[in-house]
Structure formats: C-alpha cells, structure tokens
Coordinates of C-alpha atoms and ligand atoms in Angstrom, one line a residue:
X1255 CA 96.2 240.9 318.3
X1256 CA 96.5 244.9 317.5
X1257 CA 93.7 246.8 316.6
X1258 CA 94.5 247.9 313.4
X1259 CA 91.6 250.4 313.1
X1260 CA 92.7 252.8 315.6
X1261 CA 95.4 254.5 313.5
X1262 CA 95.3 254.8 309.5
X1263 CA 92.1 253.4 308.9
X1264 CA 92.3 249.9 307.2
X1265 CA 89.9 250.8 304.3
X1266 CA 90.7 248.4 301.2
X1267 CA 91.0 250.1 297.7
X1268 CA 91.5 247.6 294.7
X1269 CA 92.7 248.7 291.3
X1270 CA 93.6 246.7 288.6
X1271 CA 97.3 247.3 287.6
X1272 CA 97.7 244.9 285.0
X1273 CA 98.3 247.7 281.9
X1274 CA 100.7 249.2 283.9
X1275 CA 102.5 246.1 284.7
X1276 CA 103.0 245.6 281.0
X1277 CA 104.0 249.3 280.3
X1278 CA 106.2 249.6 283.0
X1279 CA 108.4 245.8 283.3
X1280 CA 111.3 245.0 281.5
X1281 CA 111.3 241.4 279.5
X1282 CA 113.2 240.3 282.3
X1283 CA 111.2 241.5 285.4
X1284 CA 108.4 240.2 283.1
X1285 CA 110.1 236.4 282.9
X1286 CA 110.7 236.5 286.5
X1287 CA 107.4 237.4 287.5
X1288 CA 105.9 234.8 285.2
X1289 CA 108.2 232.4 286.8
X1290 CA 107.0 233.3 290.4
X1291 CA 103.3 233.0 289.2
X1292 CA 104.1 229.4 288.0
X1293 CA 105.7 228.3 291.0
X1294 CA 103.0 229.8 293.5
X1295 CA 100.1 228.2 291.8
X1296 CA 102.1 224.7 291.7
X1297 CA 102.5 224.9 295.4
X1298 CA 99.1 226.4 295.8
X1299 CA 100.3 229.7 297.9
X1300 CA 99.3 233.3 297.2
X1301 CA 102.3 235.8 296.0
X1302 CA 102.5 239.3 296.0
X1303 CA 104.7 242.2 294.9
X1304 CA 105.6 244.6 297.9
X1305 CA 107.4 247.6 299.4
X1306 CA 109.3 249.6 297.4
X1307 CA 108.9 247.9 293.9
X1308 CA 105.1 248.9 294.2
X1309 CA 105.5 252.5 295.2
X1310 CA 108.2 252.8 292.5
X1311 CA 105.8 251.1 290.0
X1312 CA 102.9 253.3 290.5
X1313 CA 105.4 256.2 290.1
X1314 CA 106.5 254.8 287.1
X1315 CA 110.1 254.2 288.2
X1316 CA 112.4 251.7 287.5
X1317 CA 112.9 249.8 290.2
X1318 CA 114.9 246.2 290.0
X1319 CA 114.4 244.7 293.7
X1320 CA 111.7 242.7 293.6
X1321 CA 110.1 241.9 297.0
X1322 CA 107.6 239.2 297.2
X1323 CA 105.8 238.4 300.1
X1324 CA 103.8 235.1 300.0
X1325 CA 100.9 233.6 302.1
X1326 CA 101.8 230.7 303.1
X1327 CA 105.3 229.1 303.4
X1328 CA 107.9 231.6 301.9
X1329 CA 110.9 229.8 303.2
X1330 CA 109.7 226.6 301.2
X1331 CA 108.8 228.7 298.4
X1332 CA 112.2 230.0 298.1
X1333 CA 114.0 226.9 298.3
X1334 CA 111.8 225.7 295.1
X1335 CA 111.8 228.8 292.9
X1336 CA 115.6 228.8 293.6
X1337 CA 115.8 225.1 292.5
X1338 CA 113.6 226.3 289.4
X1339 CA 115.6 229.1 288.1
X1340 CA 118.9 227.3 288.8
X1341 CA 120.0 230.0 291.6
X1342 CA 121.0 230.3 295.0
X1343 CA 119.0 230.8 298.3
X1344 CA 119.8 232.7 301.4
X1345 CA 117.5 232.3 304.3
X1346 CA 116.8 234.4 307.8
X1347 CA 114.5 231.9 309.6
X1348 CA 114.2 234.0 312.4
X1349 CA 112.6 236.6 310.2
X1350 CA 111.3 234.3 307.8
X1351 CA 112.9 235.4 305.0
X1352 CA 114.6 234.8 302.1
X1353 CA 116.9 236.3 299.1
X1354 CA 117.0 234.1 295.7
X1355 CA 119.7 234.9 293.8
X1356 CA 120.2 234.3 290.1
X1357 CA 123.5 233.1 288.4
X1358 CA 123.8 236.6 286.9
X1359 CA 123.5 238.2 290.1
X1360 CA 119.4 239.4 289.7
X1361 CA 117.6 238.9 293.2
X1362 CA 114.4 238.2 294.3
X1363 CA 113.6 238.7 298.0
X1364 CA 110.6 236.6 299.4
X1365 CA 109.2 236.9 302.7
X1366 CA 106.3 235.2 304.5
X1367 CA 103.3 237.2 304.9
X1368 CA 104.0 237.9 308.6
X1369 CA 103.5 240.3 311.5
X1370 CA 105.5 241.6 314.2
X1371 CA 105.6 242.7 318.0
X1372 CA 107.9 244.3 319.6
X1373 CA 108.9 243.2 323.0
X1374 CA 110.5 246.8 323.9
X1375 CA 110.9 249.9 322.0
X1376 CA 113.7 249.5 319.4
X1377 CA 113.7 246.0 319.8
X1378 CA 114.2 243.7 316.9
X1379 CA 110.8 242.2 316.2
X1380 CA 109.1 238.9 317.1
X1381 CA 107.4 237.7 313.8
X1382 CA 104.5 235.4 313.4
X1383 CA 102.7 234.0 310.0
X1384 CA 99.7 236.4 309.0
X1385 CA 97.5 237.6 306.1
X1386 CA 98.8 239.6 303.6
X1387 CA 96.7 242.7 305.4
X1388 CA 98.5 242.6 308.7
X1389 CA 101.8 242.1 307.0
X1390 CA 101.3 245.3 305.2
X1391 CA 100.6 247.0 308.5
X1392 CA 103.7 246.4 310.0
X1393 CA 105.3 248.5 307.2
X1394 CA 107.0 252.0 307.9
X1395 CA 105.0 254.3 305.7
X1396 CA 101.6 254.0 303.8
X1397 CA 103.3 254.4 300.7
X1398 CA 105.3 251.2 301.1
X1399 CA 102.7 249.0 302.5
X1400 CA 100.6 248.0 298.9
X1401 CA 100.8 245.2 297.7
X1402 CA 100.0 243.7 294.1
X1403 CA 98.2 240.1 294.0
X1404 CA 100.2 237.6 291.1
X1405 CA 97.8 234.9 291.0
X1406 CA 94.7 233.6 291.4
X1407 CA 91.7 235.0 291.1
X1408 CA 92.7 239.1 291.9
X1409 CA 95.8 239.0 289.7
X1410 CA 97.3 242.2 289.0
X1411 CA 95.2 243.7 291.5
X1412 CA 96.7 246.7 293.7
X1413 CA 95.8 246.4 297.7
X1414 CA 95.7 249.6 299.3
X1415 CA 94.6 248.9 302.7
X1416 CA 96.1 252.2 304.1
X1417 CA 95.6 255.1 301.6
X1418 CA 99.1 254.6 300.0
X1419 CA 97.8 255.8 296.4
X1420 CA 96.6 259.0 298.0
X1421 CA 99.6 259.7 299.4
X1422 CA 101.7 258.9 296.6
X1423 CA 99.1 261.4 295.1
X1424 CA 99.9 264.0 297.3
X1425 CA 103.4 263.6 297.8
X1426 CA 103.0 262.3 301.5
X1427 CA 105.1 260.5 304.2
X1428 CA 102.5 259.0 306.6
X1429 CA 103.6 255.9 309.4
X1430 CA 100.5 253.6 309.9
X1431 CA 99.8 254.0 313.6
X1432 CA 101.0 256.2 316.5
X1433 CA 103.9 253.7 318.0
X1434 CA 105.2 253.3 314.6
X1435 CA 108.6 255.4 315.8
X1436 CA 108.2 254.1 319.0
X1437 CA 108.6 250.1 317.7
X1438 CA 111.3 251.3 315.1
X1439 CA 113.3 254.1 315.3
X1440 CA 114.8 253.6 312.3
X1441 CA 111.8 254.6 310.6
X1442 CA 112.9 258.6 311.2
X1443 CA 115.8 258.3 309.2
X1444 CA 113.8 256.8 306.8
X1445 CA 111.3 259.2 306.3
X1446 CA 113.7 261.8 305.9
X1447 CA 115.2 259.6 303.3
X1448 CA 112.3 259.2 301.3
X1449 CA 111.2 262.8 301.7
X1450 CA 114.1 263.9 299.9
X1451 CA 114.6 261.2 297.7
X1452 CA 111.1 261.6 296.4
X1453 CA 110.7 265.0 296.7
X1454 CA 107.8 264.4 299.4
X1455 CA 107.2 265.8 302.8
X1456 CA 105.9 264.5 305.8
X1457 CA 103.1 265.3 306.9
X1458 CA 102.2 266.9 310.2
X1459 CA 100.6 264.0 312.5
X1460 CA 104.0 262.4 311.1
X1461 CA 105.9 264.9 311.8
X1462 CA 104.3 265.4 315.5
X1463 CA 105.1 261.9 316.5
X1464 CA 108.7 261.8 314.9
X1465 CA 109.4 264.9 316.8
X1466 CA 108.3 263.2 320.1
X1467 CA 110.2 259.8 319.1
X1468 CA 113.0 262.8 319.0
X1469 CA 112.5 264.3 322.5
X1470 CA 112.0 260.5 324.1
X1471 CA 115.8 260.0 322.9
X1472 CA 114.6 256.7 321.2
X1473 CA 117.4 256.4 319.5
X1474 CA 119.7 256.1 322.0
X1475 CA 117.9 252.4 322.2
X1476 CA 118.8 251.8 318.7
X1477 CA 121.8 249.4 318.0
X1478 CA 124.8 251.5 316.6
X1479 CA 124.8 249.3 314.1
X1480 CA 121.4 250.0 312.4
X1481 CA 121.7 253.8 313.2
X1482 CA 124.6 253.6 311.1
X1483 CA 122.9 251.7 308.5
X1484 CA 120.4 254.1 308.1
X1485 CA 123.2 256.8 307.7
X1486 CA 125.0 255.1 305.1
X1487 CA 121.7 254.6 303.2
X1488 CA 121.0 258.7 303.6
X1489 CA 124.7 259.1 302.3
X1490 CA 124.3 256.9 299.3
X1491 CA 121.1 259.1 298.3
X1492 CA 121.5 261.8 295.0
X1493 CA 121.2 264.7 297.3
X1494 CA 121.8 263.7 301.1
X1495 CA 122.7 267.1 301.7
X1496 CA 119.0 268.2 302.0
X1497 CA 118.4 265.2 304.3
X1498 CA 121.0 266.2 306.4
X1499 CA 120.0 270.2 306.7
X1500 CA 116.6 268.3 307.2
X1501 CA 117.9 265.7 310.0
X1502 CA 119.8 269.2 311.6
X1503 CA 116.7 270.9 311.8
X1504 CA 114.6 268.1 313.3
X1505 CA 117.8 267.5 315.9
X1506 CA 118.5 264.5 314.9
X1507 CA 122.3 264.6 314.4
X1508 CA 122.7 265.4 317.9
X1509 CA 121.9 261.6 318.6
X1510 CA 125.6 260.8 317.1
X1511 CA 127.4 263.5 318.7
X1512 CA 126.1 266.7 320.4
X1513 CA 128.7 268.8 318.5
X1514 CA 127.6 267.6 315.3
X1515 CA 125.6 269.9 312.8
X1516 CA 125.3 270.3 309.0
X1517 CA 124.9 274.0 308.1
X1518 CA 126.1 276.2 304.8
X1519 CA 129.7 275.1 305.1
X1520 CA 128.9 271.7 305.4
X1521 CA 126.2 271.6 302.4
X1522 CA 129.0 273.5 300.2
X1523 CA 131.4 270.8 300.8
X1524 CA 129.5 268.1 300.4
X1525 CA 128.2 269.7 296.9
X1526 CA 131.9 270.0 296.2
X1527 CA 132.1 266.2 296.9
X1528 CA 129.4 265.4 294.9
X1529 CA 131.0 267.4 291.4
X1530 CA 134.6 265.9 292.4
X1531 CA 133.2 262.5 292.9
X1532 CA 131.8 262.7 289.0
X1533 CA 135.3 264.3 287.9
X1534 CA 137.1 261.4 289.4
X1535 CA 134.4 258.7 288.1
X1536 CA 134.8 260.1 284.7
X1537 CA 138.2 260.5 284.6
X1538 CA 139.3 257.4 286.3
X1539 CA 136.7 255.2 285.3
X1540 CA 138.2 251.6 286.6
X1541 CA 138.9 253.0 290.1
X1542 CA 136.0 252.2 292.8
X1543 CA 135.3 254.6 294.6
X1544 CA 132.4 254.3 297.6
X1545 CA 130.1 257.6 297.7
X1546 CA 128.9 257.0 301.3
X1547 CA 132.8 257.5 302.5
X1548 CA 133.2 260.1 301.0
X1549 CA 129.9 261.9 302.1
X1550 CA 130.3 260.5 305.8
X1551 CA 134.4 262.1 305.5
X1552 CA 132.4 265.4 304.6
X1553 CA 129.9 265.2 307.1
X1554 CA 132.5 264.2 309.7
X1555 CA 134.9 266.7 308.4
X1556 CA 134.0 269.6 311.3
X1557 CA 134.3 267.6 314.1
X1558 CA 137.2 268.0 316.1
X1559 CA 139.2 264.9 316.8
X1560 CA 138.0 264.5 320.4
X1561 CA 134.3 264.3 319.4
X1562 CA 135.2 261.6 316.7
X1563 CA 137.2 259.6 319.4
X1564 CA 134.1 260.3 321.8
X1565 CA 132.0 259.3 318.9
X1566 CA 134.0 256.1 318.1
X1567 CA 134.1 254.8 321.6
X1568 CA 129.9 255.3 321.9
X1569 CA 129.4 253.6 319.1
X1570 CA 132.0 250.5 319.1
X1571 CA 129.1 248.2 317.5
X1572 CA 129.4 250.7 314.4
X1573 CA 133.1 250.7 314.4
X1574 CA 133.4 248.6 310.9
X1575 CA 130.9 251.6 309.3
X1576 CA 132.6 254.4 311.2
X1577 CA 136.7 253.7 311.1
X1578 CA 136.8 254.1 307.3
X1579 CA 135.6 257.4 306.9
X1580 CA 137.7 258.6 310.1
X1581 CA 140.8 257.2 309.4
X1582 CA 140.2 258.7 305.7
X1583 CA 140.0 261.9 307.4
X1584 CA 143.0 261.7 309.4
X1585 CA 145.1 260.6 306.4
X1586 CA 144.0 263.3 304.8
X1587 CA 144.5 265.9 307.0
X1588 CA 148.1 265.0 307.7
X1589 CA 149.0 264.7 303.9
X1590 CA 147.2 268.2 303.5
X1591 CA 149.7 269.1 305.9
X1592 CA 152.5 267.9 304.0
X1593 CA 151.6 269.7 300.8
X1594 CA 152.5 273.2 301.7
X1595 CA 155.4 273.8 299.8
X1596 CA 155.6 275.8 296.8
X1597 CA 156.7 272.9 294.2
X1598 CA 156.2 269.3 294.9
X1599 CA 158.2 266.8 293.3
X1600 CA 156.3 263.4 292.2
X1601 CA 158.1 261.4 294.8
X1602 CA 157.3 263.8 297.3
X1603 CA 153.3 263.3 296.1
X1604 CA 153.8 259.5 296.1
X1605 CA 155.0 259.9 299.6
X1606 CA 152.3 262.3 300.8
X1607 CA 149.4 260.1 298.9
X1608 CA 150.6 256.9 299.7
X1609 CA 148.5 254.7 301.5
X1610 CA 145.3 257.2 300.6
X1611 CA 142.3 255.3 299.1
X1612 CA 140.2 256.7 296.1
X1613 CA 137.9 258.0 299.0
X1614 CA 140.5 260.1 300.6
X1615 CA 141.8 261.5 297.3
X1616 CA 138.3 263.0 296.0
X1617 CA 137.5 264.2 299.5
X1618 CA 141.1 266.1 299.3
X1619 CA 140.6 267.5 296.0
X1620 CA 136.4 268.4 296.9
X1621 CA 138.2 270.2 300.0
X1622 CA 140.9 272.3 298.4
X1623 CA 138.9 274.2 295.8
X1624 CA 140.8 275.2 292.9
X1625 CA 142.3 272.9 290.3
X1626 CA 146.0 272.3 292.3
X1627 CA 145.0 269.3 294.2
X1628 CA 143.0 267.8 291.1
X1629 CA 146.2 268.2 289.2
X1630 CA 148.2 266.4 291.8
X1631 CA 145.8 263.4 292.1
X1632 CA 145.5 263.3 288.3
X1633 CA 149.5 262.9 288.3
X1634 CA 149.5 260.7 291.2
X1635 CA 147.0 258.4 289.8
X1636 CA 148.3 258.4 285.9
X1637 CA 151.9 258.7 286.8
X1638 CA 152.9 257.7 290.2
X1639 CA 150.8 255.1 292.1
X1640 CA 151.0 252.1 290.0
X1641 CA 154.6 252.4 288.4
X1642 CA 156.6 249.6 288.5
X1643 CA 160.0 249.7 290.3
X1644 CA 162.8 249.0 287.5
X1645 CA 164.4 246.8 290.6
X1646 CA 163.5 244.9 293.6
X1647 CA 164.9 243.1 296.9
X1648 CA 166.2 240.5 295.2
X1649 CA 168.7 242.8 292.9
X1650 CA 169.7 244.1 296.1
X1651 CA 170.5 240.6 297.7
X1652 CA 172.2 239.7 294.8
X1653 CA 174.8 242.4 295.4
X1654 CA 175.8 240.8 298.4
X1655 CA 173.4 243.1 300.7
X1656 CA 172.8 241.5 304.1
X1657 CA 168.5 241.0 304.8
X1658 CA 168.1 244.2 306.6
X1659 CA 165.8 247.5 306.6
X1660 CA 168.6 249.0 304.6
X1661 CA 167.5 247.0 301.6
X1662 CA 164.4 248.8 301.7
X1663 CA 165.8 252.1 302.5
X1664 CA 167.9 252.0 299.0
X1665 CA 165.1 250.3 297.0
X1666 CA 162.8 253.7 298.4
X1667 CA 165.8 256.0 297.3
X1668 CA 166.0 254.5 294.1
X1669 CA 162.1 254.2 293.5
X1670 CA 162.4 258.3 294.5
X1671 CA 164.8 258.7 291.8
X1672 CA 162.7 257.0 289.3
X1673 CA 159.6 258.9 290.2
X1674 CA 161.6 262.5 289.6
X1675 CA 162.6 261.3 286.5
X1676 CA 165.9 260.7 287.4
X1677 CA 166.5 257.4 286.2
X1678 CA 165.3 255.7 282.6
X1679 CA 166.5 252.2 282.4
X1680 CA 166.6 249.4 284.9
X1681 CA 170.6 249.2 284.0
X1682 CA 170.4 252.9 285.3
X1683 CA 168.6 251.6 288.4
X1684 CA 171.0 249.1 289.4
X1685 CA 173.9 251.4 289.4
X1686 CA 172.6 253.7 292.1
X1687 CA 171.4 250.8 293.9
X1688 CA 174.9 249.5 294.1
X1689 CA 176.3 253.0 294.8
X1690 CA 174.0 253.4 297.7
X1691 CA 174.7 250.0 299.1
X1692 CA 178.5 251.1 299.0
Ligands
ATP3097 P1 114.5 251.4 298.4 O1 114.4 251.9 296.9 O2 115.3 252.7 299.2 O3 115.1 249.8 298.5 P2 112.6 250.3 299.7 O4 110.8 250.7 300.2 O5 112.5 249.0 298.6 O6 113.4 251.6 299.5 P3 113.7 248.4 301.4 O7 114.8 248.9 302.4 O8 114.3 247.7 300.4 O9 113.1 249.8 301.2 O10 112.4 247.9 302.3 C1 111.5 247.4 301.5 C2 110.0 247.2 302.0 O11 110.3 246.8 303.6 C3 109.7 248.8 302.1 O12 109.2 249.3 301.4 C4 108.6 248.3 303.5 O13 107.6 248.2 303.2 C5 109.5 247.6 304.6 N1 110.4 248.2 305.3 C6 111.7 248.2 305.2 N2 112.4 248.9 306.4 C7 111.4 248.9 307.2 C8 111.1 249.0 308.5 N3 112.2 249.5 309.5 N4 109.7 249.2 309.2 C9 108.7 248.8 308.7 N5 108.9 248.5 307.2 C10 110.2 248.7 306.5

C-alpha cells in the first residue's frame, strides 16, 4: 500500500453542499441523482459524485457529465440502474467502470471505488477495489479529486482530502503526489488543458515535476493513441491556442515532432480558424464540422511534408486521428494551387473543391484572409456541391453508348455546362450528351 501522507497530505475537510446542489442542478440532473440514491439505498452501497462534475459544481459551472463512484460493486450497480431507468449499459471489466446510457442519450459514468498501480511508467494501471479516499488519491489534480456523498448519514457532504477547495479558490492546478506524471504522462497535457480552460495556473511544485517528466522524455513511453486523444481534447477547447503556446513554452510539442512549434503565426492562423468556424456554422448550420480537425490542420500547417510523413510513421497507432487532418491539409494545398486564376467558373470551382471536407473548406477560407475564398466556398456549398445533374449514366446508355469510361467523360462535360449555366433543362442536357456521344 502506498503511504498517502508523504506528498499532498490527506486531511479531510467536509462541507455540506446540499444547498449548492439544489441551486445548481437542473430538474433532469436532480431526477437522475434521486434515482441513483434510491438504487444505492436498495443495494446497500455508498454512492458518490466525483471528478469534474464536483469541480464544476463548486465553481458554479454547468456540467452534464455525471460521474459516480460506488463503494461496493459498481458494475452490478450500473446493470441494475440501467434496468431501472430503461437504459443500456457498457462495461469495461478491467477498469471496473460502466457507462449507463439513457434512451435519450443522457449518460452516467459509474465506477467502483478503486486504486491503481502502475507496473512501469506510462503503463495502463492495475486496478484494485478500495475506499473513496484511495479512489480520489489516484486522480490527476486536487481540484478533480473531491467527492460528494449521495446517501447514508453523510448525504450531500463534500469530501475534500487533498486541498481541492483551497486550490479552486487560489486558481491552482496541483498533482497529488510526486510520481503522478511518471505514472501517467497524459496528466501533463491535462494540466495544460485545465490551466487554460479554467484560467488557473500550474503551481510551482507541480510545474517542477512536469518539467522533470519532460526532461525524462516520459511521453516517449506513452501510446500514440493516448497522446493524440489528449491533443484532440486540447484542440476541442475554446482557447486551444493559449494551451498550445504554453505547450510550446514547456517544450511539449517537440515530442510530436522536433520541428513542430507554435508561435505568433500559428496563433494568428488558429484565431482565423476560430473566426471562420463561427462564420461557417452561422452560414451553413446543417453542415457538420469537427473543430479539432480544423485546429489540428492549423497546428500542422507549418510542418513540411517530409516532417508530416515522419510523424505519421512514428505514431502509427494514432493513424486514425492523424491522417484526417494531414490528408485534408494536402487537399487544401492542391486546391489552393489551382485557384490562382483571376476568374474562376463555377465548374472550375466544383472541380477544385471536389472531395474537400467541410473542415478543409473552413481551413482554406481561414488561411486565405480576405473575402475571396469565403465567397467561393459559399458559392460552392450553395450552388454547386449538391446540385443534381440533369442526366445520368442510364440516359447515355440509352443513346447506344456501350459501357466504358466514355460515359463518365460525357457526364462530366454535361455537368460542367450545367454548372456554368449553359444548360437550362434536362432536354438541353440530353441534346448536348447526344452531340458528345457521336
Ligand atoms: P472534462 O470537463 O474535460 O470532462 P473531467 O475532469 O470531467 O473534465 P474526465 O476526463 O471526464 O475529466 O475525467 C473525469 C475524472 O477522472 C477527472 O475529473 C479525474 O478525477 C479523473 N481522471 C481523468 N483522467 C485522469 C488521469 N489521466 N489520471 C488521473 N485521474 C484522471
């Protein structure tokens, strides 16, 4: 057993937060929590609210990610709870965690109070059942390591063992013990993310541990997938550019690629991307854009092609995350090169933008300041992309053309004429196709 008093001293401060819960919870959250309490009482176990949900409650910020820890059998609790609320349950036996998903998509994460051991730095932890105190001790930062007891004698009691409330008050990010970053280096990225999300600062002793973890190159041991999952979370934040400037300053970006940096120009580009995302979402509300993809494109924009290839090579297991922004970047570069003509016809725009995702369109408009590309993107999305062709392959076959690439060639030429307004009807399209097929 670890001695939990050696680092951040365990010193329980309790506080009843019933009034705050009543003030802050929506009726939906209150209903769900009442149901959790009933279930825990029936089974005879103790249930706690934990993690970011408690942190945000104390900061009076709304949060719908209900995170529960059960002192007892969390998996059994989740199964019974899912049945009670007519939801589904997804269980991860190794980590003793479950997610209960209601029919309307609302989700409650349920875990068994557990402590974790790390066989070696950056390994996935070995998990053992424990008390709430030890469960909280395995967490990343003091502000995320508080719990609210939901049932029994101490209902609505906040349990703060590691000075979380005082760190919230002082706006400080602090790890709970010296080995924290060694056990799990993703915490380095989480520290920077929370620092900028909450407007806090990493306190001096934690910063020293973080710098030492960076010197020891602990991230090299981290799986690429976990590393880039953290990067995605940072890029999804409201102000990713601030976190990236900080990562640059802390020397964290060089673990992604030695040439990768984030300075004034990248900061400007990311800000343009943010503005363009707002413009895009306002003008094209039904079209989905993944924010992190656009932001990752901005992050990797300054990297030369061979560096991008090296990065893909090094982080093979994160290919699913990395290839999307990298492929998009290559396509944007190719499309931009084509658009250097003074006047471009709709059919030309259609061809140049063909296969560009919404993320690529946003990035392209962000990169070329001025209204030019925005106007082309608007014209492409409103008049070109979804236009239905007057004719199809069947029509050409009926003209007696045998199946061959000639058919797609004719269709392409007819579509070009249609996009450029040279054809007004299906009849005119058929006439042109007939002429081209002779
Ligand atoms: P967010 O608002 O971004 O979801 P969160 O604090 O809820 O923030 P999660 O990633 O959902 O973050 O994790 C829930 C809780 O699990 C955290 O508050 C923290 O207590 C714990 N946790 C998550 N990741 C780690 C980690 N790498 N090491 C230790 N504890 C962690």
